[in-house]
Amino acid sequence: MQSPYSSVYKKAKNGVRSSIVAQPATKLDLTPHDFFLPCPRGLETALADEVAALAKHSSTLRAGKPAPGGLPVQGSLTDAMRLNLHCRLTSRVLLLGGRCGYVDAEDIYHLARDLAWEKWFGVAQALRVDVTAERSPLESIKFAALRVKDGICDRFRALTGERPDVDTAHPDVRIHLHLREADALLYLDTSGEPLFKRGWRSEHGAAPLKEHLAAGLLRLSGWTPGDVLFDPMCGAGTLVIEAAQMAAQRAPGLDRTFGFEVLKGFDLDAWAAMREQARQSVRPLAPGQFFAADIDPANVRMTLDNARRAGVIGAIAAQAGDVIAAMPPVDAAALPAGQRAWLISNPPYSERIAPEGEAADDFAPQLARTLKQRFAGWHVALLAADLHFDRALRLKPRRRIVVFNGTIECRLMLIDMVAGSARGQV
């Protein structure tokens, strides 16, 4: 079992970090705290459903009303560990430290200085401050972040005579400042590296799909862990790997570390037990459910390499091939009752592959022809980056769902294929 003590580091005057030991974790703390879970826009409701499922295993975890770009949550520090381990759709679990109304950056400095950061970390731990803003009246949000750093450092200097170092590359502690039009919120990041960094991806293609967005597309599409999945434009394999991990009940955070492991107040014995329980819950997968292909053989090799590190290599069949010539890997009509066949993919689009914007005119109609002629009985979900691809595809989706891939507004097009028809069916 993991020790309740965590190693952190202090930078000495000569620039060398010497190992020290953090304070021991306290006993299990069920005190309610406020958190915010950011996610790609369009996934907020799906994230609320995911948290609601986790709340069935906790007496303290409660989801609030979804907000643009995320979900407010209330729960204990144990719930924060559970969210970090199990949530697929959020990028971070942010613990709210405090908030205030503000007129200028000095108001934000006073907020940072007055919060009890020493409750969570010590002067020996290097920190980083990040800032986001929506409709903030400040001329420089970077200066506001600088004043947060000043406030935290001044507080520690007053308490200990020393101030923590700042390390933007490899911080021990991450602080997030979010500026709204009239108020500022300061968060302590319990995740460390973003949660979409599961720990299994060593390489990605020219236009990677982040893991939390891939998981969100699977949920929004209607695919379930018992269904067949084929991604004929798999890139690094993110969609099929996320799906296989879901089917295997493999927690997304099982093979990585988290920011809370070097913070005070978190019961690391309870964390070790939680992670071991998650490890014991993983179930083996038989082949014949997950299929991937890509026109670039290097992407196929990358997919299999990533699948190996993700613990699902035996479940995924991958081969090189052009999607226009793709054949169904299974007969949808022959599947057992209740099991469906899905083709879910993130096709190439102009912003990420062909800046001249001409590719969709040729590619989309050919893709539609392949789907109509060969994938009767399949359910299809395609991420379209613009209406041009949507129109060029000339298939009528039963539903279009707006979702953002980074800053790009996309449409997840849901299409049910019927033999001999260009129309989707409800």
Coordinates of C-alpha atoms in Angstrom, one line a residue:
M1 CA 0.0 0.0 0.0
Q2 CA 1.2 3.5 -0.8
S3 CA 2.7 5.4 2.0
P4 CA 0.6 8.3 3.5
Y5 CA 3.7 10.5 3.0
S6 CA 4.4 12.0 -0.4
S7 CA 7.8 13.2 -1.7
V8 CA 8.0 16.9 -2.7
Y9 CA 11.0 19.0 -3.6
K10 CA 12.6 22.2 -2.5
K11 CA 14.9 24.2 -4.8
A12 CA 18.1 25.1 -2.9
K13 CA 20.0 28.3 -3.5
N14 CA 22.4 26.5 -5.8
G15 CA 19.5 25.5 -8.1
V16 CA 19.5 21.8 -7.0
R17 CA 16.3 20.3 -5.6
S18 CA 16.7 18.3 -2.4
S19 CA 14.1 15.8 -1.4
I20 CA 12.0 16.5 1.6
V21 CA 8.9 14.9 3.0
A22 CA 5.4 16.4 3.0
Q23 CA 3.1 16.4 6.0
P24 CA 1.3 13.1 6.6
A25 CA -2.2 12.9 5.3
T26 CA -5.1 13.4 7.7
K27 CA -7.7 10.8 8.4
L28 CA -10.5 10.4 6.0
D29 CA -12.2 13.8 5.6
L30 CA -15.8 14.0 4.4
T31 CA -16.0 17.8 4.8
P32 CA -17.9 19.2 1.7
H33 CA -15.8 21.3 -0.8
D34 CA -16.8 23.1 -4.0
F35 CA -15.1 21.9 -7.2
F36 CA -15.3 22.7 -10.9
L37 CA -14.8 20.2 -13.6
P38 CA -13.9 21.8 -17.0
C39 CA -14.7 19.9 -20.2
P40 CA -15.0 20.6 -23.9
R41 CA -18.0 22.6 -24.7
G42 CA -20.9 20.4 -25.7
L43 CA -20.0 17.7 -23.2
E44 CA -21.4 19.4 -20.1
T45 CA -24.6 17.3 -19.8
A46 CA -22.8 14.1 -20.6
L47 CA -20.3 15.0 -17.8
A48 CA -23.2 15.6 -15.4
D49 CA -24.4 12.1 -16.2
E50 CA -21.0 10.6 -15.6
V51 CA -20.7 12.3 -12.2
A52 CA -24.2 11.2 -11.3
A53 CA -23.2 7.6 -11.9
L54 CA -20.1 8.1 -9.6
A55 CA -22.3 9.7 -7.0
K56 CA -24.2 6.4 -6.6
H57 CA -21.1 5.2 -4.8
S58 CA -20.7 8.2 -2.6
S59 CA -22.9 9.8 0.1
T60 CA -21.2 13.2 -0.3
L61 CA -20.8 13.8 -4.1
R62 CA -23.3 16.1 -5.7
A63 CA -23.3 17.6 -9.2
G64 CA -24.6 21.1 -9.8
K65 CA -26.2 22.6 -12.9
P66 CA -24.0 22.3 -16.0
A67 CA -22.3 25.6 -17.0
P68 CA -20.7 26.5 -20.3
G69 CA -17.5 24.6 -20.4
G70 CA -17.9 22.5 -17.3
L71 CA -19.7 21.3 -14.2
P72 CA -19.8 22.6 -10.6
V73 CA -19.6 19.8 -8.1
Q74 CA -19.7 19.5 -4.3
G75 CA -18.0 16.7 -2.5
S76 CA -15.3 15.5 -0.1
L77 CA -11.6 15.2 -0.7
T78 CA -12.2 11.5 -1.2
D79 CA -14.7 12.4 -3.9
A80 CA -12.0 14.5 -5.6
M81 CA -9.7 11.4 -5.7
R82 CA -12.6 9.4 -7.1
L83 CA -13.3 12.0 -9.8
N84 CA -9.7 12.1 -10.8
L85 CA -9.5 8.3 -11.1
H86 CA -12.8 7.7 -12.9
C87 CA -13.9 10.7 -14.9
R88 CA -13.3 10.4 -18.6
L89 CA -14.9 13.7 -19.8
T90 CA -13.3 16.4 -17.6
S91 CA -9.8 17.8 -18.0
R92 CA -9.3 18.7 -14.4
V93 CA -10.8 18.5 -10.9
L94 CA -10.4 22.1 -9.5
L95 CA -10.9 22.7 -5.8
L96 CA -12.4 26.2 -5.2
G97 CA -10.2 28.2 -2.8
G98 CA -12.1 31.4 -2.8
R99 CA -13.8 34.1 -4.8
C100 CA -14.3 37.9 -4.8
G101 CA -15.6 40.7 -6.7
Y102 CA -12.9 42.8 -8.3
V103 CA -12.3 46.1 -10.0
D104 CA -8.6 45.7 -10.7
A105 CA -5.7 43.3 -10.2
E106 CA -5.1 44.5 -6.6
D107 CA -8.4 43.0 -5.5
I108 CA -7.2 39.7 -6.9
Y109 CA -3.9 40.1 -5.1
H110 CA -5.7 40.5 -1.7
L111 CA -7.9 37.4 -2.4
A112 CA -4.8 35.3 -3.1
R113 CA -2.9 36.7 -0.1
D114 CA -5.8 36.1 2.3
L115 CA -6.5 32.4 1.4
A116 CA -5.0 29.7 3.6
W117 CA -2.7 28.0 1.1
E118 CA -0.6 26.6 3.8
K119 CA -3.5 24.2 4.5
W120 CA -2.8 22.5 1.2
F121 CA 0.9 22.9 0.5
G122 CA 4.2 24.1 1.9
V123 CA 6.8 26.8 1.0
A124 CA 9.1 24.1 -0.3
Q125 CA 6.7 23.2 -3.2
A126 CA 7.1 25.0 -6.5
L127 CA 4.0 26.5 -8.0
R128 CA 2.5 27.7 -11.2
V129 CA -0.5 30.0 -11.8
D130 CA -2.7 29.7 -14.9
V131 CA -5.5 32.1 -15.9
T132 CA -8.6 31.9 -18.0
A133 CA -11.1 34.7 -18.5
E134 CA -14.6 35.4 -19.9
R135 CA -15.7 39.0 -20.5
S136 CA -13.1 40.2 -17.9
P137 CA -12.7 44.0 -18.0
L138 CA -9.0 43.8 -17.1
E139 CA -6.5 45.0 -19.7
S140 CA -4.0 42.3 -18.8
I141 CA -5.1 38.9 -17.5
K142 CA -1.4 37.9 -17.3
F143 CA -0.8 40.7 -14.9
A144 CA -3.7 39.4 -12.7
A145 CA -2.0 35.9 -12.7
L146 CA 1.2 37.6 -11.6
R147 CA -0.5 39.3 -8.7
V148 CA -2.0 35.9 -7.6
K149 CA 1.6 34.6 -7.5
D150 CA 2.7 37.6 -5.5
G151 CA -0.2 37.2 -3.1
I152 CA 0.6 33.5 -2.4
C153 CA 4.3 34.2 -2.1
D154 CA 3.8 37.2 0.3
R155 CA 1.5 35.1 2.5
F156 CA 4.2 32.4 2.8
R157 CA 6.9 34.9 3.5
A158 CA 4.8 36.4 6.3
L159 CA 4.3 33.0 7.8
T160 CA 7.7 31.4 7.3
G161 CA 10.1 34.0 6.2
E162 CA 10.5 32.2 2.8
R163 CA 8.5 32.2 -0.4
P164 CA 7.8 29.2 -2.7
D165 CA 9.5 29.0 -6.1
V166 CA 7.7 29.3 -9.4
D167 CA 8.2 26.5 -11.9
T168 CA 6.1 26.8 -15.0
A169 CA 7.5 23.6 -16.6
H170 CA 7.3 21.1 -13.7
P171 CA 5.3 22.6 -10.8
D172 CA 4.4 20.7 -7.7
V173 CA 1.3 22.8 -7.3
R174 CA -1.0 24.4 -9.9
I175 CA -3.2 27.3 -9.1
H176 CA -6.0 28.4 -11.5
L177 CA -7.4 31.9 -11.7
H178 CA -10.7 32.3 -13.5
L179 CA -11.9 35.8 -14.3
R180 CA -15.5 36.5 -15.0
E181 CA -17.1 39.8 -15.7
A182 CA -17.6 40.8 -12.1
D183 CA -15.9 38.2 -10.0
A184 CA -12.6 36.2 -9.7
L185 CA -12.3 32.6 -8.6
L186 CA -9.1 30.9 -7.4
Y187 CA -8.8 27.1 -7.7
L188 CA -6.3 24.6 -6.4
D189 CA -5.7 22.0 -9.1
T190 CA -6.0 18.4 -7.7
S191 CA -5.2 16.8 -11.0
G192 CA -1.7 18.0 -12.0
E193 CA -1.4 17.1 -15.7
P194 CA -4.7 17.4 -17.6
L195 CA -6.8 14.3 -17.1
F196 CA -7.0 13.6 -20.8
K197 CA -3.4 12.6 -20.5
R198 CA -4.2 9.1 -19.5
G199 CA -0.6 7.9 -19.5
W200 CA -0.8 5.5 -22.5
R201 CA -0.3 7.8 -25.5
S202 CA 3.3 8.1 -26.6
E203 CA 2.6 9.4 -30.0
H204 CA -0.2 11.1 -31.9
G205 CA -0.9 12.0 -35.5
A206 CA -0.9 15.4 -37.2
A207 CA -4.5 16.1 -35.9
P208 CA -5.0 14.2 -32.6
L209 CA -8.3 13.8 -30.9
K210 CA -7.9 14.4 -27.1
E211 CA -9.0 11.5 -25.0
H212 CA -11.7 13.3 -23.1
L213 CA -13.3 14.5 -26.3
A214 CA -13.2 11.0 -27.8
A215 CA -14.9 9.6 -24.7
G216 CA -17.5 12.4 -25.0
L217 CA -18.2 11.6 -28.6
L218 CA -18.8 7.9 -27.7
R219 CA -21.3 8.9 -25.0
L220 CA -23.1 11.5 -27.2
S221 CA -23.4 9.0 -30.1
G222 CA -25.3 6.5 -28.1
W223 CA -22.7 3.8 -28.3
T224 CA -22.6 1.5 -25.3
P225 CA -19.8 -0.7 -24.0
G226 CA -21.5 -3.9 -25.3
D227 CA -21.7 -2.6 -28.9
V228 CA -19.3 -3.2 -31.8
L229 CA -17.1 -0.2 -32.8
F230 CA -15.2 0.4 -36.0
D231 CA -13.1 3.6 -36.7
P232 CA -11.9 3.5 -40.3
M233 CA -9.9 6.7 -39.9
C234 CA -8.4 5.9 -36.5
G235 CA -5.3 8.2 -36.4
A236 CA -3.6 7.4 -33.1
G237 CA -6.5 5.1 -32.1
T238 CA -8.0 7.3 -29.5
L239 CA -11.7 6.4 -30.1
V240 CA -11.3 2.7 -30.1
I241 CA -8.9 2.7 -27.1
E242 CA -11.3 4.8 -25.1
A243 CA -14.1 2.5 -26.0
A244 CA -12.2 -0.6 -25.2
Q245 CA -11.2 0.8 -21.8
M246 CA -14.8 1.6 -21.1
A247 CA -15.9 -2.0 -22.0
A248 CA -13.1 -3.4 -19.8
Q249 CA -14.2 -1.1 -16.9
R250 CA -10.7 0.2 -16.8
A251 CA -10.5 3.5 -15.0
P252 CA -8.9 6.2 -17.1
G253 CA -6.6 7.4 -14.4
L254 CA -5.4 4.0 -13.3
D255 CA -1.9 4.3 -14.8
R256 CA -0.9 7.9 -13.9
T257 CA -0.2 10.2 -11.0
F258 CA -2.2 13.2 -9.8
G259 CA -1.6 16.6 -8.2
F260 CA -3.4 15.7 -5.0
E261 CA -0.7 13.2 -4.2
V262 CA 1.7 16.0 -3.1
L263 CA -1.0 18.1 -1.3
K264 CA -1.9 18.1 2.4
G265 CA -5.3 16.8 3.6
F266 CA -5.7 13.9 1.1
D267 CA -5.8 10.4 2.7
L268 CA -3.3 8.5 0.5
D269 CA -4.0 5.2 2.2
A270 CA -7.6 5.6 1.1
W271 CA -6.3 6.5 -2.3
A272 CA -4.2 3.4 -2.6
A273 CA -7.2 1.3 -1.6
M274 CA -9.4 3.1 -4.2
R275 CA -6.9 2.6 -6.9
E276 CA -6.5 -1.1 -6.1
Q277 CA -10.2 -1.6 -6.1
A278 CA -10.3 0.0 -9.6
R279 CA -7.5 -2.3 -10.7
Q280 CA -9.4 -5.4 -9.5
S281 CA -12.5 -4.2 -11.4
V282 CA -10.8 -4.5 -14.8
R283 CA -12.3 -7.3 -16.8
P284 CA -10.7 -9.1 -19.8
L285 CA -12.1 -8.4 -23.3
A286 CA -12.5 -11.0 -26.1
P287 CA -11.5 -10.0 -29.7
G288 CA -14.2 -9.3 -32.3
Q289 CA -15.7 -6.1 -30.8
F290 CA -13.2 -3.2 -31.6
F291 CA -11.8 -2.5 -35.1
A292 CA -9.6 0.2 -36.4
A293 CA -8.1 1.1 -39.8
D294 CA -6.2 4.0 -41.3
I295 CA -4.8 4.8 -44.8
D296 CA -1.4 5.5 -43.2
P297 CA 0.3 2.3 -41.9
A298 CA 2.3 4.4 -39.4
N299 CA -1.0 5.3 -37.7
V300 CA -2.0 1.7 -37.5
R301 CA 1.3 0.9 -35.8
M302 CA 0.7 3.9 -33.5
T303 CA -2.8 2.7 -32.6
L304 CA -1.5 -0.8 -31.7
D305 CA 1.4 0.6 -29.7
N306 CA -1.0 2.9 -27.7
A307 CA -3.4 0.1 -27.2
R308 CA -0.7 -2.0 -25.7
R309 CA 0.2 0.6 -23.2
A310 CA -3.5 1.2 -22.5
G311 CA -4.0 -2.5 -21.6
V312 CA -6.4 -3.3 -24.4
I313 CA -4.1 -4.6 -27.1
G314 CA -5.9 -8.0 -27.3
A315 CA -9.3 -6.4 -27.9
I316 CA -8.4 -4.2 -30.9
A317 CA -7.9 -5.4 -34.5
A318 CA -6.3 -2.8 -36.7
Q319 CA -5.1 -2.8 -40.3
A320 CA -4.1 -0.3 -43.0
G321 CA -6.7 0.6 -45.5
D322 CA -8.5 3.5 -47.3
V323 CA -11.9 4.3 -45.8
I324 CA -13.4 4.6 -49.3
A325 CA -12.6 0.9 -49.8
A326 CA -13.6 -0.2 -46.3
M327 CA -15.7 -3.3 -45.7
P328 CA -17.7 -3.9 -42.5
P329 CA -15.7 -6.0 -40.1
V330 CA -18.8 -7.7 -38.9
D331 CA -22.3 -8.3 -40.3
A332 CA -24.6 -6.0 -38.4
A333 CA -27.6 -8.2 -39.1
A334 CA -26.0 -11.2 -37.6
L335 CA -25.2 -9.6 -34.2
P336 CA -27.0 -10.9 -31.1
A337 CA -30.2 -9.1 -30.0
G338 CA -29.3 -5.9 -28.2
Q339 CA -25.9 -5.5 -29.7
R340 CA -25.4 -2.8 -32.3
A341 CA -22.7 -2.0 -34.8
W342 CA -21.2 1.5 -34.8
L343 CA -18.9 3.3 -37.2
I344 CA -17.6 6.4 -35.3
S345 CA -14.8 8.5 -36.6
N346 CA -13.2 11.9 -36.8
P347 CA -12.7 12.4 -40.6
P348 CA -10.1 14.8 -42.0
Y349 CA -11.4 18.3 -42.4
S350 CA -10.0 21.6 -43.7
E351 CA -8.9 23.3 -40.5
R352 CA -6.6 20.4 -39.6
I353 CA -5.7 18.7 -42.9
A354 CA -6.4 20.8 -46.0
P355 CA -6.4 24.6 -45.3
E356 CA -7.5 25.3 -48.9
G357 CA -10.9 23.8 -47.9
E358 CA -11.3 21.7 -51.1
A359 CA -10.9 18.2 -49.7
A360 CA -14.5 17.9 -48.5
D361 CA -15.9 18.3 -52.1
D362 CA -14.2 15.2 -53.2
F363 CA -13.9 13.1 -50.1
A364 CA -17.3 13.5 -48.4
P365 CA -19.5 12.2 -51.3
Q366 CA -17.2 9.1 -51.7
L367 CA -17.5 8.4 -48.0
A368 CA -21.3 8.7 -48.2
R369 CA -21.3 6.3 -51.1
T370 CA -19.3 3.7 -49.1
L371 CA -21.5 4.1 -46.1
K372 CA -24.7 3.6 -48.2
Q373 CA -23.5 0.7 -50.2
R374 CA -21.6 -1.3 -47.6
F375 CA -22.8 -0.4 -44.1
A376 CA -26.5 -1.0 -44.1
G377 CA -27.7 -1.6 -40.6
W378 CA -24.8 0.3 -39.0
H379 CA -25.1 3.4 -36.8
V380 CA -22.7 6.1 -37.9
A381 CA -21.3 9.1 -35.9
L382 CA -19.0 11.5 -37.7
L383 CA -17.4 14.6 -36.3
A384 CA -17.7 17.4 -38.9
A385 CA -15.8 20.6 -38.4
D386 CA -18.0 22.8 -40.6
L387 CA -21.3 22.9 -42.5
H388 CA -19.4 22.5 -45.7
F389 CA -18.5 18.9 -44.9
D390 CA -22.0 18.3 -43.7
R391 CA -23.5 19.5 -47.0
A392 CA -20.9 17.7 -49.1
L393 CA -21.7 14.4 -47.4
R394 CA -25.3 14.5 -48.6
L395 CA -26.6 12.3 -45.9
K396 CA -29.4 13.4 -43.6
P397 CA -28.4 12.9 -40.0
R398 CA -31.1 12.1 -37.5
R399 CA -29.4 14.5 -35.2
R400 CA -26.5 17.0 -35.1
I401 CA -24.9 17.8 -31.8
V402 CA -22.7 20.9 -31.4
V403 CA -19.4 20.1 -29.7
F404 CA -16.0 21.9 -29.7
N405 CA -12.7 20.3 -30.6
G406 CA -10.4 22.9 -28.9
T407 CA -11.5 26.2 -30.4
I408 CA -13.1 24.6 -33.5
E409 CA -16.9 24.4 -33.4
C410 CA -17.9 21.0 -34.8
R411 CA -21.1 18.9 -35.4
L412 CA -21.4 15.3 -34.3
M413 CA -23.6 13.9 -37.1
L414 CA -25.6 10.8 -36.1
I415 CA -26.8 8.8 -39.0
D416 CA -28.6 5.4 -39.1
M417 CA -27.7 3.6 -42.4
V418 CA -30.5 1.9 -44.4
A419 CA -29.7 -0.1 -47.5
G420 CA -30.3 1.8 -50.7
S421 CA -31.1 5.1 -49.1
A422 CA -29.2 8.3 -48.6
R423 CA -31.4 9.3 -45.7
G424 CA -30.9 8.5 -42.0
Q425 CA -33.8 7.1 -40.0
V426 CA -34.9 8.2 -36.6

